[in-house]
PDB file of C-alpha atoms in Angstrom:
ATOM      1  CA  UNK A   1      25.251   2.812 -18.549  1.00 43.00           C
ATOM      2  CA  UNK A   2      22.307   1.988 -21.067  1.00 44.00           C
ATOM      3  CA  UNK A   3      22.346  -0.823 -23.640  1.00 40.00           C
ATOM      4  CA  UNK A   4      24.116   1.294 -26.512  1.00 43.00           C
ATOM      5  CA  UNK A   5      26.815   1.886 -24.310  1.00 45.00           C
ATOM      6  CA  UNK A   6      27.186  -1.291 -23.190  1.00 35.00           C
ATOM      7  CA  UNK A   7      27.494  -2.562 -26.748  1.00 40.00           C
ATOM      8  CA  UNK A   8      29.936   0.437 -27.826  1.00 42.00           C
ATOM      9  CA  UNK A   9      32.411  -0.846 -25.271  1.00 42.00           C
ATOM     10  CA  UNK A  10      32.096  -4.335 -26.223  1.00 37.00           C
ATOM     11  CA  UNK A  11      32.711  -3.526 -29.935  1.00 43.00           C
ATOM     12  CA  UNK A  12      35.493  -1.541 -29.022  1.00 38.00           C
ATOM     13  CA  UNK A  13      37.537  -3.708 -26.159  1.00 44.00           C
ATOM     14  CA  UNK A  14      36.835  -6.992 -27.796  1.00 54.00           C
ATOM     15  CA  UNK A  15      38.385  -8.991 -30.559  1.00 67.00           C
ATOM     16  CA  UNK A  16      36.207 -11.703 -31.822  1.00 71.00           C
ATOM     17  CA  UNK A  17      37.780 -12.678 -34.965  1.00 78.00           C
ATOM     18  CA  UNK A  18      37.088 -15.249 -37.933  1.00 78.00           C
ATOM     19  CA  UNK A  19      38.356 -18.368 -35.822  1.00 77.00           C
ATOM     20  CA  UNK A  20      36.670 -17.362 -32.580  1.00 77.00           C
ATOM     21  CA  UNK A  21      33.465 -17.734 -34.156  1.00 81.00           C
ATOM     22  CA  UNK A  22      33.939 -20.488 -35.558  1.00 78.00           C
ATOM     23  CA  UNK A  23      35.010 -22.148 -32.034  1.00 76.00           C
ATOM     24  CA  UNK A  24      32.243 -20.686 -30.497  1.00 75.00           C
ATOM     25  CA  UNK A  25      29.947 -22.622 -33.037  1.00 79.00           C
ATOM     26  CA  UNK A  26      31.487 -25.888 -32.129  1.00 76.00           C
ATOM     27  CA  UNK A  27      31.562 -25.506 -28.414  1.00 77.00           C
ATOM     28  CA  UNK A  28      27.927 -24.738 -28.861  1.00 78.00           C
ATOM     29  CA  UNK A  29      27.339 -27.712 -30.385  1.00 76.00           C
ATOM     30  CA  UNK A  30      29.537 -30.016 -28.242  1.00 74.00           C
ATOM     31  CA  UNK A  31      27.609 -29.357 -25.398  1.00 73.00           C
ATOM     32  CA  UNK A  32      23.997 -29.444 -26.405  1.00 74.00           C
ATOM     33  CA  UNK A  33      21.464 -30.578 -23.652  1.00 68.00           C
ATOM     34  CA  UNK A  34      20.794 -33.658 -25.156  1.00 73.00           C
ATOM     35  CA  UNK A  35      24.467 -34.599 -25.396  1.00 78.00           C
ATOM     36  CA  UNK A  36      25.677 -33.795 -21.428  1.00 83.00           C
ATOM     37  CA  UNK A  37      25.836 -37.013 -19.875  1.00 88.00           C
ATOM     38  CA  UNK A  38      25.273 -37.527 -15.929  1.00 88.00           C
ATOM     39  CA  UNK A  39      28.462 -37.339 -14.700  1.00 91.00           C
ATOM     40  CA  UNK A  40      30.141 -37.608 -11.231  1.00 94.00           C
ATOM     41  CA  UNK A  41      33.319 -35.856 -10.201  1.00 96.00           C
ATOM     42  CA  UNK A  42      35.722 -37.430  -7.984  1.00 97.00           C
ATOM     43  CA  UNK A  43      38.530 -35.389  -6.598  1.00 97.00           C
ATOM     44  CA  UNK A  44      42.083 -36.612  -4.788  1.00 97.00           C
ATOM     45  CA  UNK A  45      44.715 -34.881  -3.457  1.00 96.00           C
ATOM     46  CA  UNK A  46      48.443 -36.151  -4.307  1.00 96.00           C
ATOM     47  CA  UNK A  47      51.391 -35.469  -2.894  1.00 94.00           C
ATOM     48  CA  UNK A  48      54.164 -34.413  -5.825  1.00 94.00           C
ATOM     49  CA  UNK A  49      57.414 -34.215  -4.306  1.00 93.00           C
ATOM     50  CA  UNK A  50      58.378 -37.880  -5.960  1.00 93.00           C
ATOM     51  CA  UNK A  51      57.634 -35.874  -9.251  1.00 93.00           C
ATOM     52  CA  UNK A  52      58.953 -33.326  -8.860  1.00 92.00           C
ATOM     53  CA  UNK A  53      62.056 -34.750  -8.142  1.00 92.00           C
ATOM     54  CA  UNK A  54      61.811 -37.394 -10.835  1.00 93.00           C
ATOM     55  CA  UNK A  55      61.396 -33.894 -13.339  1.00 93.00           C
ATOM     56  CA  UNK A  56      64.710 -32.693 -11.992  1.00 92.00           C
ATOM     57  CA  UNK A  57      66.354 -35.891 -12.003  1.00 93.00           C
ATOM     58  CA  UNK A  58      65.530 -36.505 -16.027  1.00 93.00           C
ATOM     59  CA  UNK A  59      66.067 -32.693 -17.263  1.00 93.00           C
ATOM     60  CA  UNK A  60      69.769 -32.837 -15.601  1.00 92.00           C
ATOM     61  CA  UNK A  61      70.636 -35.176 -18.805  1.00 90.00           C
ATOM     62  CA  UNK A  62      67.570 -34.668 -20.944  1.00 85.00           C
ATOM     63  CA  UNK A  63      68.145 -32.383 -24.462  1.00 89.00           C
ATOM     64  CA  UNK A  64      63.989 -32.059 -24.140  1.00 90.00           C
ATOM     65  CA  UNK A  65      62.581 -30.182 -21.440  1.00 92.00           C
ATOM     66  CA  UNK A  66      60.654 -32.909 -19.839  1.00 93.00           C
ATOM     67  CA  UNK A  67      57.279 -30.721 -18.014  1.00 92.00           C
ATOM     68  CA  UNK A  68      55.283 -32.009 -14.785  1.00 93.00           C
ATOM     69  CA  UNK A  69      52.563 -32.121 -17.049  1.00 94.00           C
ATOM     70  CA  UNK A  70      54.056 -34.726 -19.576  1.00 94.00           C
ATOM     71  CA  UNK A  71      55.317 -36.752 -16.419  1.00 96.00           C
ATOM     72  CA  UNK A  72      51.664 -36.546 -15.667  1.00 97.00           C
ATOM     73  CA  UNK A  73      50.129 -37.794 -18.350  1.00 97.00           C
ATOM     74  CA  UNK A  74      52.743 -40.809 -18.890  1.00 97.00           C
ATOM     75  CA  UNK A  75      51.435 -41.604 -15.507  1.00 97.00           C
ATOM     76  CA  UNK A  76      47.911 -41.096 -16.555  1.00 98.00           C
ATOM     77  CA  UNK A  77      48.349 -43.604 -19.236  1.00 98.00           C
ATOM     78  CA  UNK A  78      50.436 -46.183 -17.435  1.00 97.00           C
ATOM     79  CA  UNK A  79      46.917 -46.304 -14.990  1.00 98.00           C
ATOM     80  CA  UNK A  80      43.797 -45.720 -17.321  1.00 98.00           C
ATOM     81  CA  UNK A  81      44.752 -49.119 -19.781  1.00 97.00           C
ATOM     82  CA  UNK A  82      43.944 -50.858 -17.147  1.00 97.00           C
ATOM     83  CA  UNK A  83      40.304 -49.018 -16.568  1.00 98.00           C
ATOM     84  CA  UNK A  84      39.032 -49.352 -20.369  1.00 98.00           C
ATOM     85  CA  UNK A  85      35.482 -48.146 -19.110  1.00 98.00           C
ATOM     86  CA  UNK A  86      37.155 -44.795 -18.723  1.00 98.00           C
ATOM     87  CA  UNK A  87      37.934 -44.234 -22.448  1.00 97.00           C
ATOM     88  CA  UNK A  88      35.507 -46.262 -23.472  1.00 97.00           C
ATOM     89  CA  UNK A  89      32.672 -44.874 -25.649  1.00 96.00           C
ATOM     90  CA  UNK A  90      28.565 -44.976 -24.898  1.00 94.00           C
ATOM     91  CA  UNK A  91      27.201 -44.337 -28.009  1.00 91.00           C
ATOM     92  CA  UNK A  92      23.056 -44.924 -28.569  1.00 90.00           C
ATOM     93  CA  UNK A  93      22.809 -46.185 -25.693  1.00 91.00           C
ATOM     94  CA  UNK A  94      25.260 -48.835 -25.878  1.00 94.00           C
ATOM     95  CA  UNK A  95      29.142 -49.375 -24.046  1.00 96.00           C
ATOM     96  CA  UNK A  96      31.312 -49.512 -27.026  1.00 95.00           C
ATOM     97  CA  UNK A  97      35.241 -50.579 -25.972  1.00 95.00           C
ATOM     98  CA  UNK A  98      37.697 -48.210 -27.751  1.00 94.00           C
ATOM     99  CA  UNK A  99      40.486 -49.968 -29.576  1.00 92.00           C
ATOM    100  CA  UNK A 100      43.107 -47.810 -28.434  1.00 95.00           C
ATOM    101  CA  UNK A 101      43.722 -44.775 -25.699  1.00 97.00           C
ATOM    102  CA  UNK A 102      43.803 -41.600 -27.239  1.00 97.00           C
ATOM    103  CA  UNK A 103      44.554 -38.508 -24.845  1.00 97.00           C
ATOM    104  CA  UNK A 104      42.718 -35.639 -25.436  1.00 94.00           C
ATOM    105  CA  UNK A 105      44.804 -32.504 -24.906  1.00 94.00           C
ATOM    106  CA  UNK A 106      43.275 -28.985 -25.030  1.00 90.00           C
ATOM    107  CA  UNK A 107      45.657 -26.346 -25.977  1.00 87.00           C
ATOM    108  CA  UNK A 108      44.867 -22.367 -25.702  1.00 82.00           C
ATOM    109  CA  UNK A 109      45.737 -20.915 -28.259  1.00 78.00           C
ATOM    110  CA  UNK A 110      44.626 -16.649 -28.484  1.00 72.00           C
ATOM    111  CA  UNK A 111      41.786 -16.680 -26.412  1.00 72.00           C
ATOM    112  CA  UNK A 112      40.450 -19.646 -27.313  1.00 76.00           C
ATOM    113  CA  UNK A 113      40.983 -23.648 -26.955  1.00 82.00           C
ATOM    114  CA  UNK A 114      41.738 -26.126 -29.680  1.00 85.00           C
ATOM    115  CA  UNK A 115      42.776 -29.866 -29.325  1.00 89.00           C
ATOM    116  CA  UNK A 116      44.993 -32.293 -30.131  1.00 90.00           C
ATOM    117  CA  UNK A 117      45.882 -35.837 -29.353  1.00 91.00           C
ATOM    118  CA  UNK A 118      48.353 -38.288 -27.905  1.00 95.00           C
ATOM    119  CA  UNK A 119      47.410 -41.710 -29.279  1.00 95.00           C
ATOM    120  CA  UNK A 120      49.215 -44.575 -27.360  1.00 97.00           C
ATOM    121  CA  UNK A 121      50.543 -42.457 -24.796  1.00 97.00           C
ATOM    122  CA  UNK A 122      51.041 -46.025 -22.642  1.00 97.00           C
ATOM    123  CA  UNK A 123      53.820 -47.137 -25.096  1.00 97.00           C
ATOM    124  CA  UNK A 124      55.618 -43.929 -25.537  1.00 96.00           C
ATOM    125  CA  UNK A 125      58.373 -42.642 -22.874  1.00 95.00           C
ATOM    126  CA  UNK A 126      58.055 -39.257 -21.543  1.00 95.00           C
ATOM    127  CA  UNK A 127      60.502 -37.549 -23.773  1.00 94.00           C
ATOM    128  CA  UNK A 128      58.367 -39.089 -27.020  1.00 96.00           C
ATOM    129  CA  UNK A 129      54.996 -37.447 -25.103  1.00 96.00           C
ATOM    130  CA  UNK A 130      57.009 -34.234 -24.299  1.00 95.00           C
ATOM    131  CA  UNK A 131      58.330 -33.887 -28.029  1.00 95.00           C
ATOM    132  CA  UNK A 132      54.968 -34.990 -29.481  1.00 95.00           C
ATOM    133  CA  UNK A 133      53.171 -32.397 -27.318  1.00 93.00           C
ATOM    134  CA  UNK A 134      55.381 -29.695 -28.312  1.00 93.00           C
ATOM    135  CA  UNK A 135      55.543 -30.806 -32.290  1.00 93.00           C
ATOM    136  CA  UNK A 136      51.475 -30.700 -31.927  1.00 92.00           C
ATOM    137  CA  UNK A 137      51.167 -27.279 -30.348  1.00 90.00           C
ATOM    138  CA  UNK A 138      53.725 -25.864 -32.976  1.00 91.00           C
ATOM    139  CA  UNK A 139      51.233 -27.269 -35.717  1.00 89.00           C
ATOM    140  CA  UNK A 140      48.280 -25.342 -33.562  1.00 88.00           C
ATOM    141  CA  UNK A 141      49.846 -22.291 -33.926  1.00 87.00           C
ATOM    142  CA  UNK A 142      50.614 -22.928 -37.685  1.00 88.00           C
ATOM    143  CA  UNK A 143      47.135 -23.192 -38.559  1.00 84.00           C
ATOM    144  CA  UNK A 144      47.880 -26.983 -39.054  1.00 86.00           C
ATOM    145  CA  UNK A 145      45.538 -28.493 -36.740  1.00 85.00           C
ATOM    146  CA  UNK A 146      43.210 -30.960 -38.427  1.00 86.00           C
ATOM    147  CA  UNK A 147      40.067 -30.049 -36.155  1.00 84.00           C
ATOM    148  CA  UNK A 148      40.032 -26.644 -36.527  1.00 83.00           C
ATOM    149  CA  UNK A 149      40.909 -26.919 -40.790  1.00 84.00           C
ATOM    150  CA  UNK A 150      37.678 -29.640 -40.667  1.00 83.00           C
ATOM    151  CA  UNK A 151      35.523 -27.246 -39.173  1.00 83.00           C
ATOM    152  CA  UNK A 152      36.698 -23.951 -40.898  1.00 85.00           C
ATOM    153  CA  UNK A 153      36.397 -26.526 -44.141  1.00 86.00           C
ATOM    154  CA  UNK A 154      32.288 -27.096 -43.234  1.00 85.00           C
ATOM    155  CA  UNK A 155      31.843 -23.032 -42.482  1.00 86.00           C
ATOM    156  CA  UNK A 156      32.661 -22.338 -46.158  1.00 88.00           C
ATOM    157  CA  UNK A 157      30.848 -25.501 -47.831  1.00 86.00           C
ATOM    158  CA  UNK A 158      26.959 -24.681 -48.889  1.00 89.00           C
ATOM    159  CA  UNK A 159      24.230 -27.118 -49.705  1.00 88.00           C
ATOM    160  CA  UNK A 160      24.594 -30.493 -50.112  1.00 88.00           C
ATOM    161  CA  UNK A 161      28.562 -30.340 -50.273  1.00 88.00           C
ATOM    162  CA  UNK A 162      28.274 -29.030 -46.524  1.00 83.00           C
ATOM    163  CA  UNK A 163      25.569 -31.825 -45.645  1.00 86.00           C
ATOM    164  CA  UNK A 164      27.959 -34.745 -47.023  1.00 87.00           C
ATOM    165  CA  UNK A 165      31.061 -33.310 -45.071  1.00 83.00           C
ATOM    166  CA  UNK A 166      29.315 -33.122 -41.849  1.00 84.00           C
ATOM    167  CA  UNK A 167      27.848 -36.155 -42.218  1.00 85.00           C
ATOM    168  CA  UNK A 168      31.217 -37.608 -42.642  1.00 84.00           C
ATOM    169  CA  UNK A 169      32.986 -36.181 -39.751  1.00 81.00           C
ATOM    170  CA  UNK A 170      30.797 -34.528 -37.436  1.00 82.00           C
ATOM    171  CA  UNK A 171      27.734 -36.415 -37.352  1.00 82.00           C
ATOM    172  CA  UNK A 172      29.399 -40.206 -36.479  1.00 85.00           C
ATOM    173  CA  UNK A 173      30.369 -39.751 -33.007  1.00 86.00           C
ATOM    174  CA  UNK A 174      32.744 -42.371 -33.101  1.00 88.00           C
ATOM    175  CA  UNK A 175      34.372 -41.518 -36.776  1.00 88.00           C
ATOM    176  CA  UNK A 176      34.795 -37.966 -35.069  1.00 89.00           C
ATOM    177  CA  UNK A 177      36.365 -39.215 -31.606  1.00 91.00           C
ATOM    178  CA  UNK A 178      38.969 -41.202 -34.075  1.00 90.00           C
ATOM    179  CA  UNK A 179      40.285 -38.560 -36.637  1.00 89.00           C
ATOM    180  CA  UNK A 180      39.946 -35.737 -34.179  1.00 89.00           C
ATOM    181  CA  UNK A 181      39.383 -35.799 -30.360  1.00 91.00           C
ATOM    182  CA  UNK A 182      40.431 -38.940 -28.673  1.00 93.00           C
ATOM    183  CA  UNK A 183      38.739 -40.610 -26.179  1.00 96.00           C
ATOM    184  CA  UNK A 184      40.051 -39.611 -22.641  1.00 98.00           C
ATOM    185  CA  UNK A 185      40.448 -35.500 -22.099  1.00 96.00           C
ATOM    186  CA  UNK A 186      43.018 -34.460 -19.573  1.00 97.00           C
ATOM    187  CA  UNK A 187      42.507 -30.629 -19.020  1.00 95.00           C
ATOM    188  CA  UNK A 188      45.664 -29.163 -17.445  1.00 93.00           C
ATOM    189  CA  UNK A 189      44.224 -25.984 -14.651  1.00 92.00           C
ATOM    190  CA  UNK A 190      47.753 -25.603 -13.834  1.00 88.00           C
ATOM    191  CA  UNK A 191      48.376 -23.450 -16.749  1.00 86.00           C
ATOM    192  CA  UNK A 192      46.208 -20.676 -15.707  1.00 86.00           C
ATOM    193  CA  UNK A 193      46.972 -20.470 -11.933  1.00 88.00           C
ATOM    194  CA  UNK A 194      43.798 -22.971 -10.855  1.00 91.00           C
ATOM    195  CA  UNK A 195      44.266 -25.340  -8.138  1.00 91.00           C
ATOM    196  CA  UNK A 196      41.176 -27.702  -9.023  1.00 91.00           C
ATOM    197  CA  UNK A 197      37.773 -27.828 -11.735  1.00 92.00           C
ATOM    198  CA  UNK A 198      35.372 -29.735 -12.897  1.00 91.00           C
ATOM    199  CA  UNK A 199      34.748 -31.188 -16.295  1.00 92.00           C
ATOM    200  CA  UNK A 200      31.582 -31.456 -18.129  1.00 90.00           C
ATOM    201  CA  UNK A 201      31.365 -34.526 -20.185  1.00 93.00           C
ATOM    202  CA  UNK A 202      29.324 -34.683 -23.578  1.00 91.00           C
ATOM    203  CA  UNK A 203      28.832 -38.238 -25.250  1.00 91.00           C
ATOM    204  CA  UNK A 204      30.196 -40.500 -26.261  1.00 93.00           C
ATOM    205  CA  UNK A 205      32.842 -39.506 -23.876  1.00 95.00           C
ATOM    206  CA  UNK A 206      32.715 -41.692 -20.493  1.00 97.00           C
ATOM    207  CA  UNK A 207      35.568 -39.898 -18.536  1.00 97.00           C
ATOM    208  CA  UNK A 208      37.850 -36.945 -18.464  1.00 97.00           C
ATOM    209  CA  UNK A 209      40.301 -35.691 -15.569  1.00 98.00           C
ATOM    210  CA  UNK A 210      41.251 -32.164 -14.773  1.00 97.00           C
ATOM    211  CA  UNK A 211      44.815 -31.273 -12.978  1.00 97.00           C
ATOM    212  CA  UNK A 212      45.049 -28.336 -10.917  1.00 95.00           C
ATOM    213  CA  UNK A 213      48.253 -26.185 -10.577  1.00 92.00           C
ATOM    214  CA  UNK A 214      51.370 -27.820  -7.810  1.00 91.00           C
ATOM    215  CA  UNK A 215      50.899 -25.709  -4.907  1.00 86.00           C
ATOM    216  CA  UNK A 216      51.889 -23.900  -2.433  1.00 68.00           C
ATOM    217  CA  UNK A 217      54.326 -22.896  -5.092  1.00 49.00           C
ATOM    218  CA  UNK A 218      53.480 -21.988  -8.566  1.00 41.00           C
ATOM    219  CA  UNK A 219      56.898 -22.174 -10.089  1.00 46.00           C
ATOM    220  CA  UNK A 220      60.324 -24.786  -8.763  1.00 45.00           C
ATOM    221  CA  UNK A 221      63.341 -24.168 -10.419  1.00 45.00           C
ATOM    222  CA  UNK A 222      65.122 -24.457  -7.600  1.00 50.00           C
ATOM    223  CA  UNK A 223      63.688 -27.443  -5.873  1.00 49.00           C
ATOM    224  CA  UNK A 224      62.828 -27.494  -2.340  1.00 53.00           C
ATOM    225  CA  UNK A 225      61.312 -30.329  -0.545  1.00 50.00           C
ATOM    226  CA  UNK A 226      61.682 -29.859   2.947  1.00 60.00           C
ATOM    227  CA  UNK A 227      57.674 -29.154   2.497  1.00 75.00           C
ATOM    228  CA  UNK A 228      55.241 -31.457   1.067  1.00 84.00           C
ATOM    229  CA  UNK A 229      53.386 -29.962  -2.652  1.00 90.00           C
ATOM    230  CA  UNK A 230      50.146 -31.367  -3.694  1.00 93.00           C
ATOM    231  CA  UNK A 231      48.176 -31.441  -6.494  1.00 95.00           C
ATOM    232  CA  UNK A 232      44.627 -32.076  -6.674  1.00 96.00           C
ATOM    233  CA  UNK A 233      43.138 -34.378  -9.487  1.00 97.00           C
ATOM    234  CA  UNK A 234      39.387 -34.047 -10.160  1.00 97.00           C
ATOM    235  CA  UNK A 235      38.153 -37.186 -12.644  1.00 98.00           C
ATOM    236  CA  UNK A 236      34.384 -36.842 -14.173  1.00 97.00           C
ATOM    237  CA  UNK A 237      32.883 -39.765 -15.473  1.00 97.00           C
ATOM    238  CA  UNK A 238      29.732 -41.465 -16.910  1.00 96.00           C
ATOM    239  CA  UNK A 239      27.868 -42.980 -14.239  1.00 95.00           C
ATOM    240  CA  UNK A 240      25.452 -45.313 -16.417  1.00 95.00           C
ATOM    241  CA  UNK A 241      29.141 -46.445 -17.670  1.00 97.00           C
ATOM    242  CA  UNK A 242      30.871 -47.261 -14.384  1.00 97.00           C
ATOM    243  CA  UNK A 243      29.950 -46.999 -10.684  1.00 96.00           C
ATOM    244  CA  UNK A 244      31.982 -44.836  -8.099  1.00 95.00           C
ATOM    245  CA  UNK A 245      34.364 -47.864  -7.175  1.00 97.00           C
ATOM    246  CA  UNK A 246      35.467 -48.468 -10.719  1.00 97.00           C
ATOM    247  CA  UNK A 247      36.722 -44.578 -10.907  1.00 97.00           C
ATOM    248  CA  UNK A 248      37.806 -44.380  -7.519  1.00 97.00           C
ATOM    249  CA  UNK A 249      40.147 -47.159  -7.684  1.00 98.00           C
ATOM    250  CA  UNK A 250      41.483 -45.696 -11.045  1.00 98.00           C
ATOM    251  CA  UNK A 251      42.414 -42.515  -8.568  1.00 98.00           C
ATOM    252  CA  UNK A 252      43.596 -44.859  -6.064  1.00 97.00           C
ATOM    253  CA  UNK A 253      46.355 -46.175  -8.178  1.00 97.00           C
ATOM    254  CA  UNK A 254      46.806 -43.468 -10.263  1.00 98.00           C
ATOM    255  CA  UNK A 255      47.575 -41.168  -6.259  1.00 97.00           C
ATOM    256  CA  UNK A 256      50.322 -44.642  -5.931  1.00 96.00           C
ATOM    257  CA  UNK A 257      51.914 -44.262  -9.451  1.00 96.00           C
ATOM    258  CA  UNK A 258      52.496 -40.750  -8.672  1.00 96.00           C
ATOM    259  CA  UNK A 259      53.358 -40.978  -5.364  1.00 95.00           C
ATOM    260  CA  UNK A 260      55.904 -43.831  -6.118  1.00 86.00           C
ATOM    261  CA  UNK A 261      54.444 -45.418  -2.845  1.00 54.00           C
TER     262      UNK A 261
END
């Protein structure tokens, strides 16, 4: 197959629309060279029977569908305020301390990913986390997501107009992190089938953790646990931030929480 082919079939089996494009853009400048920090991946393996069963135990009385993944990040938040390095921010060359947790949740959404986030997840119950998550992604879908508007709003401004709003949002790290990303991305590999990953980190960001899929089985409606499920949980983080015992007790006590040990 020669070149024109190859670019006939790609015009003809692939939709890249308006909004793709302008993802693509951003993505591209998220993770620049310069902005990749070096980052170290840790990865544990938990055992989620206890959750599981805690899932069943609140969606027998629950009017919202509680999901393993907002039991997850409750516990993810009950753990990481007490390791502020790990949301913390590192910003020219400096350790800033955030002011607040702020979950970073990537949502796919036709092809491509957009984000929202959970701010205070530590005070909220799991129902409020569910809800909110659900309430967000509905607002995704809507075209109501305040990333995506901001950066569809700087493709259409020219000149100086353009300059100003970038400035404003885009090129303060830390103004940007605040309004639109959060400061601790939890990346959910479950959702496509994907038992583990690895995330790469772009500053300011100091830590992210990626959750594979509950295996052996995919799917537990009907609850079995005369067999033990795992999941694995694979954290990345900023080594000029933290050293490897900082983040790997964060794991150790986040395997605990889980595990209700």
């Amino acid at each position: 197959m020669n070149k024109m082919d190859i670019q006939k079939n790609i015009s003809i089996n692939t939709t890249f629309t308006e909004k793709d494009r302008i993802c693509r853009k951003f993505q591209m400048r998220k993770f620049n060279a310069n902005k990749i920090v070096p980052a170290v991946t840790m990865q544990i393996e938990v055992n989620a029977n206890e959750l599981l069963l805690e899932r069943q135990r609140i969606n027998t009385t629950s009017d919202v569908h509680v999901t393993i993944y907002s039991l997850l990040l409750k516990k993810i938040a009950s753990v990481l305020i007490r390791y502020p390095l790990l949301y913390s921010l590192y910003y020219k060359k400096k350790i800033i301390a955030s002011k607040r947790l702020m979950l970073h949740i990537p949502v796919s959404i036709d092809n491509h990913v957009e984000y929202i986030f959970i701010q205070n997840p530590e005070k909220k119950s799991v129902k409020e986390i569910t809800s909110e998550l659900q309430n967000d992604v509905l607002l995704v879908k809507q075209g109501k997501n305040s990333l995506m508007n901001a950066l569809k709003k700087m493709d259409k401004l020219k000149g100086l107009q353009a300059l100003l709003y970038k400035k404003k949002c885009f090129k303060n790290p830390l103004y940007f992190i605040e309004h639109f990303y959060g400061n601790f991305p939890v990346t959910n590999f479950g959702t496509f089938n994907v038992t583990q990953g690895t995330m790469v980190l772009t500053e300011p960001l100091a830590g992210g953790l990626v959750i594979g899929k509950v295996r052996p089985n995919a799917v537990f409606e009907e609850l079995s646990v005369n067999e033990p499920h795992y999941i694995t949980l694979s954290l990345a983080f900023d080594h000029r931030v933290m050293d490897g015992a900082y983040a790997g007790g964060f794991l150790t006590e986040l395997k605990k929480e889980i595990e209700q040990l």
